[in-house]
């Protein structure tokens, strides 16, 4: 059945893939973005689609969801991706981070519940676990005191609010990668940075010894997890409520990553090692038992995801 969905952050990396997929499945999308870190060009594939309507607005705007619902009566599912996405930026701007990543989310969740929307999916983060040393990390390990940044705190408050309210779902994403991830900021995801370096024929820069590891998930698998959470999955999985880790359950070292990207981009295999960065965590890996039980299984192998990312970046 055709649904009308709100996607906040639709001009961003993940939001643009999610929007495209919803439209491809015949749903209608109301998109909101203020271009804080997103781009018009990310919406190229769907901006003229008759089932897509875009509002350049901030999610901090009072009563945003109520106003959108008045205009789009059929609006039924919210995908809340808009956020301050840079951890270092959040350290410099803690108040704004709290407004966008927690308060605006709480307000929209309350409105969605009061208006009887069928589902509300929030983009949580592995940063909610801070430097958790029990690996793989289970959902219940997150607690009040362990986050290392305002980004992590605000995401944790939002996920917890969703869990306590008994309405909606928070997907705690680990490290996501794929086409359209912005490589231009020095704080971009490590994969988009390595691909950028590789294609430019530069040595890759690693902070620390490269033994640190992350759980990397390809963006189309993230979209699948969203569709399951919202109950829009073509195989009938979901919907989901509460908090779920979303990752592969397998961690990869940064050195391994550099080696694969080096081969794919024919970059020189030399690596510039720099001192470890303060606040960087050593290892991160999701316990994915809960979302696996819900039927989710990553489909895109790491090497294939990297090859697709390199191909996209090289165009
Ligand atoms: N990329 C990852 O590895 C990762 C991991 C964990 C969680 N997440 C979460 O997933 C979501 C999407 O991240 P992304 O990687 O696509 O980042 P992104 O920066 O590409 O997308 C975020 C989008 O939100 C928009 N935005 C920011 N503040 C806004 C506001 N106040 N009002 C309206 N729009 C606003 C930005 O312009 C951007 O288009 C974020 O909530 C992020 O925290 C991402």
PDB file of N, CA and C in Angstrom, residues 224 232-238 295 299:
ATOM      1  N   UNK A 224      17.708  -1.009   3.847  1.00  0.00           N
ATOM      2  CA  UNK A 224      16.894  -2.203   4.154  1.00  0.00           C
ATOM      3  C   UNK A 224      16.469  -2.204   5.618  1.00  0.00           C
ATOM      4  N   UNK A 232       7.842  -1.486   5.965  1.00  0.00           N
ATOM      5  CA  UNK A 232       7.663  -1.293   4.520  1.00  0.00           C
ATOM      6  C   UNK A 232       8.488  -2.287   3.701  1.00  0.00           C
ATOM      7  N   UNK A 233       9.019  -3.280   4.384  1.00  0.00           N
ATOM      8  CA  UNK A 233       9.889  -4.245   3.717  1.00  0.00           C
ATOM      9  C   UNK A 233       9.087  -5.150   2.790  1.00  0.00           C
ATOM     10  N   UNK A 234       9.622  -5.381   1.581  1.00  0.00           N
ATOM     11  CA  UNK A 234       8.884  -6.180   0.596  1.00  0.00           C
ATOM     12  C   UNK A 234       8.769  -7.645   1.036  1.00  0.00           C
ATOM     13  N   UNK A 235       9.680  -8.086   1.927  1.00  0.00           N
ATOM     14  CA  UNK A 235       9.590  -9.480   2.395  1.00  0.00           C
ATOM     15  C   UNK A 235       8.755  -9.614   3.667  1.00  0.00           C
ATOM     16  N   UNK A 236       8.146  -8.511   4.093  1.00  0.00           N
ATOM     17  CA  UNK A 236       7.220  -8.589   5.224  1.00  0.00           C
ATOM     18  C   UNK A 236       7.870  -8.556   6.605  1.00  0.00           C
ATOM     19  N   UNK A 237       9.178  -8.224   6.659  1.00  0.00           N
ATOM     20  CA  UNK A 237       9.819  -8.144   7.983  1.00  0.00           C
ATOM     21  C   UNK A 237       9.432  -6.847   8.677  1.00  0.00           C
ATOM     22  N   UNK A 238       9.421  -6.845  10.012  1.00  0.00           N
ATOM     23  CA  UNK A 238       9.090  -5.647  10.760  1.00  0.00           C
ATOM     24  C   UNK A 238       7.592  -5.478  10.904  1.00  0.00           C
ATOM     25  N   UNK A 295      15.058 -10.453  11.338  1.00  0.00           N
ATOM     26  CA  UNK A 295      15.134 -10.852   9.930  1.00  0.00           C
ATOM     27  C   UNK A 295      16.147 -10.073   9.112  1.00  0.00           C
ATOM     28  N   UNK A 299      23.467  -7.567   3.039  1.00  0.00           N
ATOM     29  CA  UNK A 299      23.546  -8.271   1.751  1.00  0.00           C
ATOM     30  C   UNK A 299      24.825  -7.942   0.992  1.00  0.00           C
TER      31      UNK A 299
END
